[in-house]
Amino acid sequence: MKNDLTCGVVRDLLPSYVEGLTSPESNTAVERHLSGCSDCAQLRTALAGAPEQAAPEDAKEVDYLKKVKRRGWRRVAAAVAVTVLVLTLGIAAKLFLIGEPAHWDYWENLLWTAHTNVPGQLDLHFYSEWSDIAYSHWMVENKNGIVRVSARQILPSFLHDVSDHWEHISLDGVREVWVADQLIWQGGVEISPQIDRIYQAQTPYVGDAPAVGRVLNALRFDTCGSYTLELHTSSAPYRLTLNFSVPQTSGKMGDSEKGLYQDMAAVLAIVGNLDEIECAFRDENGQPWSRVLTVEELNRDLPRIVADYNERFSHSKSCPLYDDVKDYAGSCADLEQLYDAMWWTGEGGIYAEAE
């Protein structure tokens, strides 16, 4: 191709030439013209440098995208931090402020004492021997004469650092007072946790060994040592025998021997068809001895037992006198008073010399 391209033709071809879209022959002709035409050569240089001039705009766009990405990561990190903080605050509030309903067990955790020193008022003092437990949100509800005291168990903090607490309850129109699921006062009688446990464990049949075992576990027979059970249920009278393995000397057991009559009377009252209970021992020489209490014997002695108790505690509510010891299983209050009266029976010697 001759060098006869005009400036107009070259300028039309230059964009395609710069992009590498023209044929080799056209390239040769354009380059021949450019070698002799400074204006067209300058235009070619300008066209070839356009991408470099656009680079700053691209860089700005890339910087903007980087900034958006950084802001996105910061927002994600902030959202995660807020979530963790909210969860931490929620857990802390649950442990130190909200807690959970207290399910008290007198024998393991919360302790309390009840006082009726003020007429018509029951004063309850709650305390715990565990330093890692506190209580809050105390509530006293009275529904139809049944009062329930409840609280929530939390971890100690500067907000609630102790478990010591007092409640003063008016007894006007009140029939029962409960702490959580334990009865502690009924009809003018303070109920011990032990009697509540015995009452809840009552069973109508001595032949139900697991149920009888729960009754015995609620009592204090184990203070005399370990024992095995022997049930006689083939014919009346139905008898329960506790065979103790630890040697004991008759008449030298002190309060443990007096306490036997409390526990035996409670078993006779709370096991519906039980007629007799025996605690069998051997002394240090292997000689057997025992204490036996029967429903017939106890029913015969009830007038004397109740009269002695009511005379001793004339300032308290009188213990009722029933014809049958089984009737004392009708309420915790009656069972509590029978149990207390049996202690003084042992003290007074009604059964102390029995063999």
Coordinates of N, CA and C in Angstrom, one line a residue, residues 142 145-147 169-177 185 187-188:
N142 N -50.9 -16.0 100.7 CA -51.9 -16.6 101.5 C -53.2 -16.9 100.7
G145 N -56.2 -19.4 103.7 CA -55.7 -19.8 105.0 C -54.5 -20.6 104.9
I146 N -54.0 -20.9 103.7 CA -52.7 -21.6 103.5 C -51.6 -20.7 103.0
V147 N -50.6 -20.5 103.8 CA -49.6 -19.5 103.5 C -48.4 -20.3 103.0
I169 N -45.2 -13.6 110.0 CA -46.4 -14.0 109.4 C -47.5 -13.9 110.4
S170 N -48.6 -13.1 110.1 CA -49.7 -13.1 110.9 C -50.5 -14.4 110.8
L171 N -50.9 -14.9 111.9 CA -51.6 -16.2 111.9 C -53.1 -16.1 111.9
D172 N -53.6 -14.9 111.8 CA -55.0 -14.6 111.8 C -55.7 -15.3 110.6
G173 N -56.5 -16.3 110.8 CA -57.2 -17.0 109.8 C -56.3 -18.0 109.0
V174 N -55.1 -18.2 109.5 CA -54.2 -19.1 108.8 C -54.3 -20.6 109.4
R175 N -54.4 -21.5 108.5 CA -54.5 -23.0 108.9 C -53.1 -23.7 108.8
E176 N -52.4 -23.3 107.7 CA -51.1 -24.0 107.5 C -50.1 -23.0 106.9
V177 N -48.8 -23.2 107.2 CA -47.7 -22.4 106.7 C -46.7 -23.4 106.0
W185 N -46.0 -25.4 109.8 CA -46.9 -25.0 110.9 C -48.3 -25.4 110.5
G187 N -52.3 -25.6 112.3 CA -53.2 -25.5 113.4 C -52.7 -25.2 114.8
G188 N -51.7 -24.4 114.9 CA -51.1 -24.0 116.1 C -49.9 -24.9 116.6

